[in-house]
Amino acid sequence: MHPILRFLLIACGFASLLAACETAPVSGRSQVMLVSENEEREMGLQAYREVLSKEPLSRDAQTNAMVEKVGRRIANAAEHPPQELWRAPRFRWEFKTVDKNEPNAFCLPGGKVVVYTGLLPITKTETGMAVVIAHEVAHALARHGAERMSDQMVASVGTAAAAVALSATVSGRSRTYLPAMMAAVGAGATVGYILPMSRAQESEADRIGLVLMAMAGYDPREAVALWERMRAASSGKRQAEWLSTHPADTTRIADIKRWLPEALQYYKPR
């Protein structure tokens, strides 16, 4: 390749990366996004359909109603944020409970939330469930799945090639990156591998989630008790995939306590 052409490709790559910069909600952290919101939502919908085709849905009406209720309250909070926190999402929310003894949950892009019944002994209460769902919705609000995929694209193909990838068709990239999208949001076990969030993203989802649940009328202080129960449940056992890349329990609980004053500003009990 001619040196000038190579230089132009690299320059275009850096320009594309700069144009793709976004800011995460609440934390204000800078992000690079090489996946558009439309692409992200399409992949989320495809992944959601794949999950539902493989996993047994709960037939427990009470559990389903509780997950739906909590999810709708969190979703309503996500759609009506104080202006300075985030841009209201354009999601078509759905909430499903999978009947599986596994402590797992995820929110696919576009607002498709899946909760496994294996979490119920740990969440215990409606507010405990709100901690989990708010954390997962926070991942979707902050577009962590798309960000993780973007990181992988840049790392694997380089800046210039990543810029070229921006012009790929939605349908073509959806087929190529669907497994990665599923893995990036925690549904990777259904396709055989995990593309974990970074610890920074997990901590960010904790912080955003506290604000979300507080806005939804759930006491964010319950998050401390929830993660203490999570720590007790995982003690001495093989760690669940959902928890494998999360911050250490002691660090997470300390961070949550530090962020509680921020979240409590938005808390109005119902």
Short mmCIF file of C-alpha atoms in Angstrom, two decimals, residues 41-177:
data_model
loop_
_atom_site.label_atom_id
_atom_site.label_comp_id
_atom_site.label_asym_id
_atom_site.label_seq_id
_atom_site.Cartn_x
_atom_site.Cartn_y
_atom_site.Cartn_z
CA ARG A 41 -30.90 -2.68 19.06
CA GLU A 42 -31.16 -5.06 16.11
CA MET A 43 -28.53 -7.34 17.57
CA GLY A 44 -30.23 -7.12 20.95
CA LEU A 45 -33.54 -8.22 19.46
CA GLN A 46 -31.94 -11.14 17.62
CA ALA A 47 -30.09 -12.22 20.75
CA TYR A 48 -33.28 -11.94 22.81
CA ARG A 49 -35.16 -14.20 20.39
CA GLU A 50 -32.33 -16.70 20.51
CA VAL A 51 -32.35 -16.75 24.32
CA LEU A 52 -36.13 -17.26 24.45
CA SER A 53 -35.90 -20.10 21.93
CA LYS A 54 -33.45 -21.99 24.16
CA GLU A 55 -34.35 -21.19 27.75
CA PRO A 56 -37.43 -22.40 29.73
CA LEU A 57 -39.63 -19.51 30.78
CA SER A 58 -41.06 -19.40 34.29
CA ARG A 59 -44.70 -20.37 34.74
CA ASP A 60 -44.87 -18.92 38.24
CA ALA A 61 -47.40 -16.11 37.90
CA GLN A 62 -46.33 -14.40 41.11
CA THR A 63 -42.65 -14.32 40.20
CA ASN A 64 -43.38 -13.18 36.65
CA ALA A 65 -45.63 -10.39 37.92
CA MET A 66 -42.98 -9.21 40.39
CA VAL A 67 -40.23 -9.10 37.77
CA GLU A 68 -42.57 -7.27 35.38
CA LYS A 69 -43.58 -4.75 38.06
CA VAL A 70 -40.01 -4.00 39.10
CA GLY A 71 -38.87 -3.84 35.49
CA ARG A 72 -41.58 -1.39 34.49
CA ARG A 73 -40.77 0.92 37.38
CA ILE A 74 -37.04 0.87 36.53
CA ALA A 75 -37.85 1.39 32.83
CA ASN A 76 -40.07 4.37 33.63
CA ALA A 77 -37.25 5.91 35.64
CA ALA A 78 -34.83 5.30 32.77
CA GLU A 79 -37.18 7.08 30.37
CA HIS A 80 -37.66 10.15 32.60
CA PRO A 81 -34.17 11.10 33.81
CA PRO A 82 -33.09 14.45 35.17
CA GLN A 83 -31.74 16.19 32.08
CA GLU A 84 -28.13 16.20 33.20
CA LEU A 85 -27.84 12.44 33.75
CA TRP A 86 -28.56 10.70 30.42
CA ARG A 87 -30.57 10.88 27.23
CA ALA A 88 -33.89 9.04 27.48
CA PRO A 89 -33.59 5.69 25.64
CA ARG A 90 -35.79 4.61 22.72
CA PHE A 91 -36.39 1.09 23.97
CA ARG A 92 -39.26 -1.36 23.58
CA TRP A 93 -39.11 -2.89 27.03
CA GLU A 94 -39.79 -6.55 27.73
CA PHE A 95 -39.22 -8.50 30.95
CA LYS A 96 -38.95 -12.29 31.04
CA THR A 97 -38.17 -14.75 33.83
CA VAL A 98 -36.25 -17.91 32.95
CA ASP A 99 -36.90 -20.95 35.13
CA LYS A 100 -33.33 -21.98 35.77
CA ASN A 101 -31.39 -22.44 38.99
CA GLU A 102 -28.65 -20.04 38.01
CA PRO A 103 -27.92 -16.59 39.51
CA ASN A 104 -28.00 -14.69 36.24
CA ALA A 105 -29.67 -11.66 34.67
CA PHE A 106 -29.03 -9.38 31.71
CA CYS A 107 -30.56 -6.53 29.75
CA LEU A 108 -30.05 -6.81 26.01
CA PRO A 109 -29.84 -3.63 23.91
CA GLY A 110 -33.30 -2.25 23.24
CA GLY A 111 -34.60 -3.01 26.73
CA LYS A 112 -34.98 -6.79 26.66
CA VAL A 113 -34.50 -7.90 30.27
CA VAL A 114 -34.08 -11.53 31.33
CA VAL A 115 -33.92 -12.69 34.96
CA TYR A 116 -33.15 -16.28 36.05
CA THR A 117 -35.08 -17.77 38.97
CA GLY A 118 -31.76 -18.78 40.54
CA LEU A 119 -31.46 -15.17 41.71
CA LEU A 120 -34.66 -15.25 43.78
CA PRO A 121 -33.13 -16.77 46.96
CA ILE A 122 -30.58 -13.95 46.86
CA THR A 123 -32.77 -10.99 45.90
CA LYS A 124 -35.46 -12.13 48.39
CA THR A 125 -37.59 -8.98 48.09
CA GLU A 126 -38.96 -6.68 45.41
CA THR A 127 -36.33 -4.11 46.34
CA GLY A 128 -33.60 -6.73 46.10
CA MET A 129 -34.81 -7.54 42.58
CA ALA A 130 -34.75 -3.81 41.80
CA VAL A 131 -31.00 -3.76 42.59
CA VAL A 132 -30.38 -6.46 39.99
CA ILE A 133 -32.68 -5.12 37.27
CA ALA A 134 -31.46 -1.54 37.73
CA HIS A 135 -27.86 -2.73 37.40
CA GLU A 136 -28.66 -4.56 34.15
CA VAL A 137 -30.70 -1.68 32.70
CA ALA A 138 -27.77 0.59 33.56
CA HIS A 139 -25.55 -1.52 31.30
CA ALA A 140 -28.00 -0.92 28.44
CA LEU A 141 -28.30 2.81 29.16
CA ALA A 142 -24.53 3.18 29.15
CA ARG A 143 -24.28 1.01 26.00
CA HIS A 144 -21.65 -1.15 27.65
CA GLY A 145 -22.23 -4.07 25.26
CA ALA A 146 -21.62 -1.88 22.21
CA GLU A 147 -18.61 -0.31 23.90
CA ARG A 148 -17.10 -3.71 24.69
CA MET A 149 -17.64 -4.82 21.10
CA SER A 150 -16.05 -1.59 19.85
CA ASP A 151 -13.01 -2.23 22.03
CA GLN A 152 -12.71 -5.71 20.55
CA MET A 153 -13.04 -4.39 16.99
CA VAL A 154 -10.26 -1.86 17.48
CA ALA A 155 -8.03 -4.36 19.25
CA SER A 156 -8.49 -7.07 16.63
CA VAL A 157 -8.49 -5.18 13.33
CA GLY A 158 -6.84 -1.84 14.08
CA THR A 159 -7.96 1.74 13.83
CA ALA A 160 -8.13 2.05 10.05
CA ALA A 161 -9.99 -1.22 9.56
CA ALA A 162 -12.39 -0.33 12.36
CA ALA A 163 -13.18 2.88 10.52
CA VAL A 164 -13.98 0.89 7.38
CA ALA A 165 -16.18 -1.41 9.49
CA LEU A 166 -18.33 1.60 10.34
CA SER A 167 -19.68 1.57 6.78
CA ALA A 168 -20.76 -2.11 6.91
CA THR A 169 -24.45 -2.87 6.55
CA VAL A 170 -26.59 -3.36 9.62
CA SER A 171 -27.73 -6.83 8.58
CA GLY A 172 -24.23 -7.98 7.72
CA ARG A 173 -22.70 -6.81 10.97
CA SER A 174 -25.61 -8.12 12.97
CA ARG A 175 -24.94 -11.63 11.71
CA THR A 176 -21.20 -11.28 12.31
CA TYR A 177 -21.32 -9.78 15.78
#
